[in-house]
Amino acid sequence: MLSSGLLPVDPNPVDGVEPLNKCLAAVDLGGTKIYTALADSRGKLLAETRVPTNPGEGMEAVIRRIAGTVEEVYNSGGAGRDICCLGMGVPGPVDPETGVLYQAPNLGWRDVHLKKILQKRFAVPVLVDNDANLAALGEHTFGAGAGERNMVYVTVSTGIGGGLILDGKIYHGASGGAGEVGHMVVEPMGPLCGCGKRGCLEALASGTAMAARAREMAGAGAGRAILAEAGGRIEDIDAGAVAAAAGRGDEEALEILWGAGRALGMGLANVVNLLNPGLVVLGGGAMNAGKPLWETMEEELRSRAMPGALERVKVVPAALGKRSGLLGAVALAMGGRPPGDFPQ
Amino acid sequence: MLSSGLLPVDPNPVDGVEPLNKCLAAVDLGGTKIYTALADSRGKLLAETRVPTNPGEGMEAVIRRIAGTVEEVYNSGGAGRDICCLGMGVPGPVDPETGVLYQAPNLGWRDVHLKKILQKRFAVPVLVDNDANLAALGEHTFGAGAGERNMVYVTVSTGIGGGLILDGKIYHGASGGAGEVGHMVVEPMGPLCGCGKRGCLEALASGTAMAARAREMAGAGAGRAILAEAGGRIEDIDAGAVAAAAGRGDEEALEILWGAGRALGMGLANVVNLLNPGLVVLGGGAMNAGKPLWETMEEELRSRAMPGALERVKVVPAALGKRSGLLGAVALAMGGRPPGDFPQ
């Protein structure tokens, strides 16, 4: 359950003066895991830990667990320092000023004054933001997006989420809901999405969507290579099984990846045409499906995006893996300052 | 050709101290017209004029004409004042820092250092931006968008363009190309667009697209009511003829408006899902097509947008008509300050 101690990643290789008596706490609160870290004032991780969220036990229990993880990382890496800020990512739209979490279906929470609750608990300033926004900020500060003023982050996993860094800052929109790339419609008459609408990008290109198509195939007696990768059990087919079969050259699996890649390319083209970003960073497990997905995505993007916008944009894989949200919470606690620029 | 003198619109009814010795020049440079105004330092128009652009005569001639219009409005309304800034809108993507116009197909210009050229000519600071961005800024400063931090402006006319006001400022993107709402794909296998791609919003919902559909109908012997509105000449059918026939209850014309409204609603839903704006302002001649277009647009938007984003957004008609771009150039020259807040 714990993984504190020495860490493989140093998100901040910059050498400089760092106030040794200060540190930051960062929490990435998800529906299944609480991922917590302690960092120095320039963003270098000092300790981290991960515990299950167990939202079924109720909000008070979850907040107690969060407090426990913060104490744990502090005890593990905070010797002689004071925590000067807590940054936290949550799975739902947030008002970044008030720190109110409007809703988090995975937690079963609505209109929770997280900032107030946590500030009372920890007696330090708390900053709260949406998890996808923080994953974007993490990549922007420490990862693939460093130095780019206008960056779109998209995560393709069980769902498809996104975060926007515009003119160098997280863009929240009018009610904290900006960046819903996964629910842009790319095929008006396409498959039903979990959100109740039709043809959303998420319904066409998420890991869940790829697995669903493969299960449909297997249920109809096709998709044998994919089924074999899932140990012969239809219910065990996931995007990984599709990617594995595609890796062996299976045409049916390739078709699924190509379809997802096309949808993704079209969705990205719309984002690129609207926002003219300098960089698109793609993360999430489903992006590991390999070349067939990436290549079709890029081909579709090239054919659908405006030449001027296309010329300027780079599309790159995320660099921080599962740590993007956590490091985004670190960056949030750093107050948006670049690594090495944190005030004493 | 001239229309200087007293003006029907006062974009700034606020009363306050205004430095009487200062004024601003604003130019809305289009492919067919140069629209120029003189404004006081709070944005109130003092004089305006309009002349044809005649881009065929070459860039030097066009710039001479611009200079002529500025002199004209100054002579007409600038008595006793100095022009302290010139704001200018141009029909193409611009680097807002350097004032370089990357390209303007309607003018046949590429990579023109407009800011430098005009500053030399007028010996005052010059600010240049894209015309759709300035129409957005105009509506945001003086029109339907006043007070809203996150606003999307869409103009539906012969083409479909857009401008984004995000976190209170024009959002330009990485190379001045942000806001291309018209080239977001809403129907992957839809009709060919002027840009060479398929199913762009512009190819489905612009005035040109509506007219094209109606001409197609008329060419096939249908669409009689629309044809009658165009005086019986297929080549004279425009979006106005479609709207007029629809206004008389003609089913075929209504179908065209409904189709355009659906496409527009879907495009806007994608924008709303991605940007979570507080306000969408719709301008351009084609938006005068009336209720059938608006209602279908709103219905489609409601069915496609995420509930949280939908709850927060208002969709309203533009308030400044053909003056939106010109007043945006005034607002640009005011340096983004609200009316009444301009320094001496």
XYZ file of C-alpha atoms in Angstrom:
688
model
C 0.000 0.000 0.000
C 2.837 2.394 0.736
C 5.581 3.439 -1.588
C 7.232 6.313 0.213
C 10.975 6.746 0.443
C 13.471 7.377 -2.326
C 11.946 8.153 -5.699
C 12.927 7.256 -9.232
C 11.799 10.566 -10.756
C 13.362 13.942 -10.124
C 10.953 16.323 -11.846
C 13.292 19.238 -11.329
C 16.876 18.741 -12.355
C 17.556 22.489 -12.099
C 20.128 23.262 -9.490
C 19.700 26.359 -7.401
C 18.964 27.759 -4.013
C 16.034 26.044 -2.360
C 14.606 27.161 0.971
C 15.401 24.100 3.058
C 12.871 24.893 5.733
C 9.873 24.808 3.381
C 8.013 22.046 1.639
C 4.760 21.422 -0.217
C 2.162 18.700 0.045
C 0.365 17.430 -3.032
C -2.642 15.129 -3.235
C -4.114 13.471 -6.323
C -7.528 12.319 -5.142
C -9.114 9.742 -7.441
C -12.148 7.508 -7.224
C -9.980 4.495 -6.415
C -6.681 5.877 -5.050
C -5.337 8.743 -2.990
C -1.861 9.552 -4.264
C 0.066 11.920 -2.007
C 3.526 13.429 -2.118
C 5.772 15.824 -0.287
C 7.952 18.060 -2.448
C 10.541 20.685 -1.807
C 9.802 24.246 -2.786
C 11.212 23.766 -6.272
C 9.009 20.754 -6.927
C 11.404 17.916 -6.238
C 9.586 14.979 -4.634
C 10.762 14.055 -1.152
C 8.298 11.267 -0.393
C 5.149 9.766 -1.837
C 2.482 7.274 -0.883
C -0.660 5.754 -2.293
C -3.693 4.368 -0.473
C -7.130 3.231 -1.653
C -9.832 5.917 -1.551
C -12.754 3.705 -0.510
C -15.308 6.444 -1.159
C -18.064 4.125 0.077
C -16.936 4.832 3.641
C -18.090 8.422 3.310
C -16.490 11.816 2.907
C -15.258 12.197 6.481
C -13.396 8.878 6.223
C -11.833 9.875 2.897
C -10.664 13.196 4.308
C -9.209 11.387 7.321
C -7.287 9.123 4.943
C -6.007 12.122 3.005
C -4.809 13.649 6.269
C -3.146 10.334 7.105
C -1.237 10.268 3.820
C -0.054 13.844 4.272
C 1.227 13.005 7.763
C 2.885 9.915 6.388
C 4.800 11.686 3.607
C 5.709 14.458 6.023
C 7.083 11.978 8.533
C 8.936 10.231 5.766
C 10.516 13.210 3.978
C 9.728 16.448 5.761
C 12.391 16.487 8.510
C 13.073 20.063 9.636
C 10.660 21.623 7.134
C 7.260 23.303 7.330
C 4.527 22.551 4.839
C 3.733 25.957 3.321
C 0.992 24.917 0.913
C -1.183 21.954 -0.039
C -2.172 21.418 -3.678
C -4.892 18.934 -4.496
C -6.458 17.442 -7.600
C -10.010 16.114 -7.541
C -12.055 14.102 -10.051
C -14.636 16.715 -11.019
C -15.173 20.371 -11.908
C -13.919 22.858 -9.335
C -14.239 26.567 -8.762
C -10.536 27.362 -8.518
C -11.115 30.535 -6.485
C -13.357 29.147 -3.781
C -12.046 25.576 -3.950
C -15.563 24.191 -4.122
C -15.813 20.817 -5.845
C -19.098 21.009 -7.753
C -19.492 17.302 -8.266
C -17.451 14.122 -8.360
C -19.529 11.156 -9.497
C -16.680 8.715 -8.673
C -16.729 9.871 -5.080
C -20.436 10.533 -4.820
C -19.718 14.117 -3.696
C -21.549 17.330 -4.596
C -20.764 20.962 -3.746
C -18.027 20.216 -1.223
C -16.034 23.181 0.156
C -12.794 21.199 -0.012
C -10.493 24.167 0.297
C -12.210 25.347 3.493
C -12.390 21.861 5.001
C -8.722 21.113 4.309
C -7.430 24.529 5.350
C -9.148 24.053 8.685
C -7.633 20.611 9.014
C -4.067 21.484 8.046
C -3.815 25.169 8.926
C -1.959 25.853 5.660
C -3.152 27.449 2.411
C -4.885 24.875 0.211
C -5.370 25.078 -3.553
C -7.791 22.712 -5.273
C -8.246 22.044 -8.960
C -9.637 19.453 -11.318
C -7.436 16.368 -11.842
C -7.249 16.651 -15.627
C -6.344 20.345 -15.337
C -3.591 19.391 -12.915
C -2.325 16.603 -15.157
C -2.062 19.284 -17.858
C -0.283 21.621 -15.444
C 2.036 18.808 -14.328
C 3.066 18.080 -17.917
C 3.367 21.805 -18.559
C 5.601 22.439 -15.547
C 7.684 19.273 -15.314
C 6.955 17.163 -18.383
C 6.346 17.169 -22.112
C 4.850 20.661 -22.219
C 7.520 22.689 -20.496
C 7.982 26.092 -22.094
C 4.900 26.040 -24.326
C 2.360 28.815 -23.668
C -0.586 27.105 -25.342
C -0.913 23.427 -24.652
C -3.753 20.935 -24.811
C -3.470 17.836 -22.654
C -5.624 14.837 -23.504
C -5.720 11.616 -21.542
C -7.073 8.525 -23.256
C -7.826 5.897 -20.673
C -11.097 4.290 -19.543
C -12.558 7.688 -20.437
C -11.127 10.647 -22.348
C -10.388 13.802 -20.414
C -8.449 16.944 -21.025
C -6.952 20.084 -19.621
C -6.064 23.361 -21.298
C -3.058 25.559 -20.616
C -3.792 28.787 -22.456
C -1.511 31.811 -22.406
C 0.598 29.983 -19.816
C -2.145 29.239 -17.274
C -4.807 26.625 -16.624
C -7.963 27.709 -18.430
C -10.999 26.822 -16.298
C -13.942 28.249 -18.207
C -16.971 29.841 -16.609
C -17.726 27.047 -14.135
C -14.579 24.945 -13.951
C -15.725 22.600 -16.707
C -13.368 23.492 -19.568
C -11.387 20.806 -21.379
C -14.081 18.183 -21.924
C -12.379 16.916 -25.056
C -13.917 13.476 -24.528
C -17.425 14.786 -25.007
C -16.864 16.675 -28.201
C -19.004 15.000 -30.858
C -16.997 13.543 -33.724
C -19.639 11.282 -35.255
C -23.148 12.710 -34.891
C -24.868 9.336 -35.377
C -22.130 7.359 -33.636
C -22.357 4.978 -30.661
C -24.005 5.993 -27.387
C -21.630 7.478 -24.850
C -21.724 6.962 -21.086
C -22.877 10.591 -20.844
C -26.075 9.743 -22.695
C -25.146 11.501 -25.934
C -24.161 10.006 -29.261
C -20.830 9.951 -31.046
C -18.686 11.599 -28.360
C -14.953 11.094 -28.810
C -14.958 9.040 -25.603
C -17.520 6.635 -27.073
C -15.239 6.046 -30.059
C -11.636 6.201 -28.897
C -11.389 5.488 -25.157
C -9.953 2.241 -23.831
C -13.487 1.332 -22.782
C -14.791 1.951 -26.305
C -12.034 -0.167 -27.864
C -12.711 -3.004 -25.415
C -16.450 -2.777 -26.062
C -15.942 -3.104 -29.813
C -13.667 -6.096 -29.306
C -16.155 -7.797 -26.954
C -18.893 -7.217 -29.493
C -16.713 -8.911 -32.114
C -15.891 -11.814 -29.836
C -19.552 -12.176 -28.864
C -20.350 -12.558 -32.563
C -17.745 -15.298 -32.947
C -15.047 -13.064 -34.473
C -11.981 -11.403 -32.924
C -10.289 -14.686 -32.029
C -6.776 -13.280 -31.703
C -8.027 -10.609 -29.305
C -9.996 -13.183 -27.321
C -6.881 -15.330 -27.036
C -4.991 -12.361 -25.540
C -7.729 -12.148 -22.899
C -7.266 -15.792 -21.949
C -10.378 -16.803 -23.889
C -12.766 -14.896 -21.641
C -14.856 -12.249 -23.393
C -15.390 -10.375 -20.127
C -11.610 -10.063 -19.703
C -11.091 -8.319 -23.036
C -9.661 -4.854 -22.458
C -7.797 -2.288 -24.559
C -4.555 -4.045 -23.623
C -5.757 -7.273 -25.247
C -6.671 -5.346 -28.389
C -3.253 -3.664 -28.461
C -1.485 -6.993 -27.889
C -3.355 -8.690 -30.729
C -2.693 -5.687 -32.981
C 0.988 -5.947 -32.051
C 0.942 -9.450 -33.521
C -0.538 -8.102 -36.727
C -4.151 -9.174 -36.146
C -6.298 -7.288 -38.688
C -9.414 -7.124 -36.527
C -7.496 -5.620 -33.641
C -5.802 -3.200 -36.024
C -9.207 -2.123 -37.355
C -10.248 -1.228 -33.824
C -7.110 0.817 -33.215
C -7.420 2.517 -36.583
C -11.029 3.455 -35.849
C -10.058 4.892 -32.483
C -7.112 6.718 -34.050
C -9.319 8.276 -36.708
C -11.825 9.494 -34.133
C -9.029 10.855 -31.979
C -7.431 12.624 -34.948
C -10.729 14.210 -35.848
C -11.379 15.352 -32.287
C -7.877 16.785 -32.066
C -8.292 18.544 -35.411
C -11.329 20.336 -34.011
C -9.395 21.331 -30.913
C -6.434 22.473 -33.020
C -8.651 24.501 -35.370
C -10.359 26.210 -32.452
C -7.387 26.781 -30.144
C -4.294 26.849 -32.395
C -2.154 25.308 -29.632
C 1.606 24.979 -29.926
C 1.496 21.540 -28.380
C -0.861 18.634 -27.817
C 0.253 16.204 -25.111
C -1.383 12.778 -25.191
C -1.372 10.639 -22.077
C -3.321 7.786 -20.528
C -2.928 4.046 -20.774
C -4.750 3.670 -24.082
C -2.113 5.800 -25.804
C 0.287 2.898 -25.219
C -1.599 0.911 -27.844
C 1.277 1.773 -30.134
C 1.926 2.882 -33.681
C -1.338 1.905 -35.393
C -3.312 4.233 -33.096
C -0.781 7.086 -33.279
C -0.289 6.919 -37.006
C -3.983 6.914 -37.883
C -4.543 9.729 -35.408
C -1.803 11.816 -36.988
C -3.006 11.097 -40.500
C -6.570 12.142 -39.663
C -5.353 15.223 -37.819
C -3.276 16.249 -40.833
C -6.221 15.858 -43.182
C -8.682 17.763 -40.957
C -6.706 20.593 -39.370
C -6.219 24.030 -40.948
C -2.754 24.339 -42.536
C -1.669 27.334 -40.441
C -2.622 25.693 -37.154
C -1.227 22.328 -38.224
C 2.119 23.850 -39.150
C 2.542 25.236 -35.640
C 1.372 22.281 -33.512
C 3.401 19.365 -32.211
C 1.711 16.230 -30.881
C 3.777 14.372 -28.302
C 3.267 11.638 -25.713
C 2.936 12.626 -22.059
C 6.157 12.315 -20.086
C 5.022 11.866 -16.500
C 2.849 8.743 -16.703
C 0.670 8.183 -13.645
C 2.452 11.005 -11.833
C 1.127 13.801 -14.089
C -1.772 14.680 -11.770
C 0.333 14.449 -8.623
C 3.061 16.645 -10.101
C 0.360 19.031 -11.252
C -0.781 19.289 -7.625
C 2.854 20.046 -6.743
C 2.962 22.748 -9.442
C -0.330 24.156 -8.131
C 1.121 24.387 -4.627
C 4.129 26.154 -6.171
C 1.703 28.850 -7.254
C 2.336 28.500 -10.960
C 5.957 29.570 -10.562
C 8.516 27.700 -12.625
C 10.739 25.184 -10.839
C 13.464 26.967 -8.938
C 11.490 30.190 -8.581
C 9.564 29.557 -5.377
C 9.721 32.388 -2.822
C 11.009 31.751 0.698
C -18.903 56.823 -50.104
C -18.656 58.942 -46.982
C -20.785 58.773 -43.912
C -18.879 60.819 -41.380
C -20.534 63.242 -39.050
C -23.076 62.599 -36.341
C -23.577 58.965 -35.497
C -26.625 56.938 -34.531
C -24.787 54.692 -32.086
C -23.125 55.754 -28.870
C -21.220 52.659 -27.772
C -20.346 54.213 -24.452
C -23.160 55.846 -22.569
C -21.067 56.047 -19.377
C -20.531 59.602 -18.259
C -17.185 60.548 -16.771
C -14.054 62.547 -17.228
C -12.633 62.170 -20.688
C -9.308 63.689 -21.739
C -10.541 66.121 -24.346
C -7.196 66.502 -26.043
C -6.860 62.802 -26.940
C -8.541 60.592 -29.475
C -8.138 57.187 -31.109
C -8.290 56.037 -34.690
C -9.785 52.661 -35.594
C -9.692 50.863 -38.925
C -11.600 47.748 -39.942
C -9.813 46.625 -43.099
C -11.808 44.113 -45.126
C -11.452 42.614 -48.572
C -14.130 44.933 -49.973
C -14.301 47.904 -47.563
C -12.106 50.050 -45.353
C -14.216 51.181 -42.417
C -12.536 53.859 -40.322
C -13.560 55.807 -37.245
C -12.291 58.374 -34.817
C -13.245 57.831 -31.180
C -12.682 59.689 -27.962
C -10.517 58.080 -25.327
C -13.494 56.304 -23.752
C -14.548 54.740 -27.028
C -17.285 57.105 -28.130
C -17.292 57.519 -31.895
C -16.629 61.050 -33.143
C -16.623 60.363 -36.887
C -16.625 57.440 -39.264
C -16.224 56.759 -42.944
C -16.212 53.874 -45.350
C -14.445 53.487 -48.690
C -13.893 50.528 -51.027
C -10.659 48.607 -50.472
C -9.869 47.818 -54.112
C -7.081 45.413 -53.181
C -6.356 44.883 -56.865
C -4.617 48.264 -56.919
C -1.846 46.885 -54.681
C -0.810 47.226 -51.081
C 0.675 50.704 -51.323
C -2.576 52.037 -52.764
C -4.619 50.359 -50.028
C -2.391 51.816 -47.321
C -2.699 55.251 -48.947
C -6.482 54.867 -48.841
C -6.347 53.880 -45.173
C -4.274 56.983 -44.454
C -6.823 59.018 -46.374
C -9.714 57.711 -44.271
C -7.864 58.438 -41.055
C -7.203 62.007 -42.173
C -10.808 62.323 -43.178
C -12.269 61.215 -39.832
C -9.708 63.340 -38.035
C -10.648 66.408 -40.035
C -14.285 65.641 -39.429
C -14.248 64.939 -35.668
C -10.801 65.461 -34.226
C -10.724 69.218 -33.676
C -8.247 70.121 -30.944
C -7.264 66.516 -30.225
C -4.229 64.355 -30.836
C -4.552 60.785 -32.069
C -2.765 58.760 -29.398
C -3.256 55.280 -30.856
C -4.445 53.494 -33.984
C -6.209 50.131 -33.692
C -6.724 48.059 -36.806
C -8.503 44.849 -37.741
C -7.353 42.795 -40.722
C -8.867 39.787 -42.520
C -6.317 37.132 -41.588
C -4.190 35.704 -38.780
C -1.902 38.206 -37.061
C 0.944 38.031 -34.594
C -0.465 40.472 -32.043
C 2.971 41.318 -30.624
C 4.790 42.142 -33.830
C 1.720 43.225 -35.783
C 2.675 41.020 -38.710
C -0.257 39.907 -40.848
C 0.625 36.347 -41.851
C -1.783 36.120 -44.735
C -4.967 37.685 -46.031
C -6.320 35.835 -49.055
C -8.984 38.520 -49.628
C -6.273 41.128 -49.998
C -3.652 38.908 -51.589
C -1.186 39.854 -48.826
C 1.357 37.646 -47.047
C 3.703 38.387 -44.139
C 3.089 42.133 -44.071
C 4.620 44.138 -41.186
C 1.507 46.274 -40.892
C 2.289 47.648 -37.469
C 5.703 48.879 -38.586
C 4.419 50.302 -41.856
C 1.541 52.167 -40.213
C 3.563 53.427 -37.251
C 6.026 54.950 -39.675
C 3.177 56.535 -41.618
C 1.254 57.944 -38.661
C 3.928 58.381 -36.010
C 1.555 56.954 -33.364
C 1.476 53.540 -31.682
C -0.411 51.044 -33.850
C -2.056 47.817 -32.683
C -3.158 45.208 -35.224
C -5.337 42.158 -34.726
C -7.490 39.761 -36.682
C -10.937 41.089 -37.660
C -12.925 38.253 -36.041
C -10.915 38.656 -32.827
C -11.713 42.362 -32.893
C -15.403 41.746 -33.551
C -15.313 39.553 -30.437
C -13.500 42.282 -28.516
C -15.950 44.896 -29.789
C -18.933 42.887 -28.552
C -17.075 42.177 -25.311
C -16.268 45.826 -24.650
C -19.294 47.673 -26.015
C -21.905 45.083 -26.970
C -23.605 41.842 -26.027
C -20.625 40.430 -24.142
C -19.875 43.206 -21.709
C -18.832 41.909 -18.312
C -18.382 38.249 -19.269
C -14.855 36.850 -18.776
C -15.233 33.887 -21.115
C -17.004 34.615 -24.341
C -17.118 32.954 -27.732
C -18.071 35.136 -30.689
C -19.244 33.438 -33.866
C -20.162 35.237 -37.054
C -22.310 33.394 -39.565
C -22.156 35.187 -42.861
C -20.748 34.175 -46.267
C -18.263 32.183 -44.146
C -18.236 31.300 -40.461
C -15.594 32.905 -38.293
C -15.002 33.320 -34.635
C -13.081 35.008 -31.901
C -12.409 33.914 -28.338
C -12.296 36.122 -25.263
C -10.838 33.885 -22.548
C -10.141 35.042 -19.015
C -11.051 38.552 -20.140
C -8.631 38.849 -23.070
C -8.473 37.945 -26.748
C -7.037 34.444 -27.030
C -4.780 34.246 -30.094
C -3.280 30.763 -29.945
C 0.254 29.889 -30.914
C 0.255 31.616 -34.307
C -2.703 33.974 -34.273
C -5.063 31.392 -35.740
C -7.351 30.594 -32.800
C -11.122 30.774 -33.166
C -11.591 28.918 -36.454
C -15.051 27.751 -35.420
C -16.089 27.540 -39.064
C -13.598 24.824 -39.817
C -14.450 22.512 -36.978
C -15.779 19.310 -38.517
C -19.366 18.540 -37.553
C -20.175 15.929 -40.206
C -17.143 13.840 -41.155
C -18.610 12.752 -44.504
C -20.421 16.034 -45.122
C -20.170 18.417 -48.082
C -16.858 19.783 -49.305
C -15.829 23.070 -47.754
C -14.053 25.940 -49.487
C -11.000 24.998 -47.433
C -10.776 21.640 -49.165
C -11.932 19.567 -46.193
C -15.237 17.820 -45.678
C -18.084 18.569 -43.297
C -16.758 21.803 -41.790
C -19.380 23.879 -39.999
C -18.917 26.556 -42.667
C -19.830 24.064 -45.403
C -23.093 23.293 -43.592
C -24.329 26.450 -41.905
C -22.876 29.556 -43.583
C -25.006 31.819 -45.728
C -23.065 30.495 -48.717
C -23.874 26.898 -47.751
C -27.583 27.683 -47.344
C -27.665 29.445 -50.706
C -25.822 26.549 -52.351
C -28.363 24.044 -51.059
C -31.231 26.209 -52.270
C -29.667 26.626 -55.721
C -29.188 22.882 -55.906
C -32.878 22.437 -55.126
C -33.912 25.019 -57.671
C -31.616 23.486 -60.258
C -33.440 20.201 -59.733
C -36.809 21.869 -60.279
C -37.713 22.149 -56.577
C -37.484 25.080 -54.162
C -40.014 27.197 -56.077
C -40.862 29.510 -53.189
C -37.183 30.280 -52.657
C -36.660 30.829 -56.366
C -39.582 33.260 -56.413
C -37.933 35.275 -53.611
C -34.856 35.545 -55.843
C -36.901 36.944 -58.706
C -36.893 33.589 -60.500
C -33.117 33.633 -61.121
C -31.253 30.671 -59.648
C -27.992 32.628 -59.612
C -29.637 35.310 -57.455
C -30.629 32.890 -54.700
C -28.914 33.850 -51.454
C -29.445 33.134 -47.767
C -31.829 36.094 -47.654
C -34.101 34.464 -50.232
C -34.095 31.254 -48.176
C -34.945 33.175 -45.016
C -37.705 35.102 -46.792
C -39.313 31.924 -48.135
C -38.999 30.287 -44.718
C -40.668 33.348 -43.226
C -43.668 32.604 -45.442
C -43.756 29.053 -44.119
C -42.136 27.321 -47.102
C -41.164 23.809 -45.986
C -38.153 23.477 -48.273
C -36.675 26.736 -47.061
C -37.379 25.714 -43.480
C -35.535 22.421 -44.066
C -32.476 24.369 -45.164
C -32.582 26.602 -42.085
C -33.159 23.629 -39.798
C -30.193 21.791 -41.293
C -27.976 24.833 -40.830
C -29.307 25.301 -37.286
C -28.542 21.685 -36.381
C -24.986 21.946 -37.701
C -24.501 25.223 -35.872
C -25.869 23.757 -32.636
C -23.530 20.801 -32.906
C -20.520 22.995 -33.603
C -21.423 25.241 -30.688
C -21.905 22.218 -28.414
C -18.333 21.166 -29.172
C -17.087 24.669 -28.423
C -19.130 24.812 -25.222
C -17.913 21.384 -24.071
C -14.310 22.347 -24.688
C -14.319 25.938 -23.427
C -17.196 26.158 -20.925
C -17.842 29.803 -21.874
C -20.278 31.998 -19.987
C -21.562 33.486 -23.201
C -21.806 32.736 -26.893
C -22.488 35.786 -29.076
C -23.806 35.054 -32.551
C -23.480 37.682 -35.237
C -23.344 37.931 -39.020
C -26.060 38.415 -41.589
C -27.103 34.767 -41.723
C -28.155 34.881 -38.077
C -30.987 37.179 -39.173
C -32.633 34.186 -40.832
C -34.904 34.160 -37.819
C -36.510 31.742 -35.420
C -36.254 28.469 -37.366
C -32.460 28.703 -37.432
C -32.125 29.853 -33.814
C -34.547 27.329 -32.399
C -32.996 24.310 -34.112
C -29.542 25.552 -33.121
C -30.589 25.851 -29.491
C -32.291 22.462 -29.505
C -29.214 20.736 -30.929
C -26.936 22.590 -28.542
C -29.069 21.484 -25.586
C -28.969 17.851 -26.693
C -25.199 17.808 -27.326
C -23.615 19.951 -24.624
C -22.583 18.680 -21.197
C -25.155 19.631 -18.545
C -22.700 21.581 -16.364
C -21.442 23.688 -19.264
C -24.930 24.119 -20.714
C -26.310 25.370 -17.416
C -23.755 28.167 -17.336
C -23.825 29.376 -20.944
C -26.089 31.966 -22.521
C -26.412 32.277 -26.288
C -27.328 35.762 -27.464
C -27.360 37.736 -30.705
C -24.576 40.215 -31.381
C -25.474 43.798 -30.536
C -23.184 45.876 -32.736
C -24.068 44.660 -36.224
C -21.574 45.698 -38.891
C -19.784 47.936 -36.389
C -18.492 45.053 -34.198
C -15.087 44.903 -35.900
C -14.682 48.676 -36.006
C -15.593 49.036 -32.342
C -13.209 46.164 -31.580
C -10.460 48.213 -33.229
C -11.506 51.115 -30.972
C -11.319 48.812 -27.935
C -7.910 47.575 -29.098
C -6.663 51.159 -29.322
C -8.027 51.699 -25.811
C -5.581 49.024 -24.697
C -8.187 46.631 -23.356
C -9.252 49.110 -20.695
C -12.956 49.346 -20.007
C -14.802 52.372 -21.344
C -14.160 55.368 -19.137
C -10.836 54.080 -17.855
C -8.461 55.404 -20.461
C -5.370 57.174 -19.118
C -4.558 60.759 -20.112
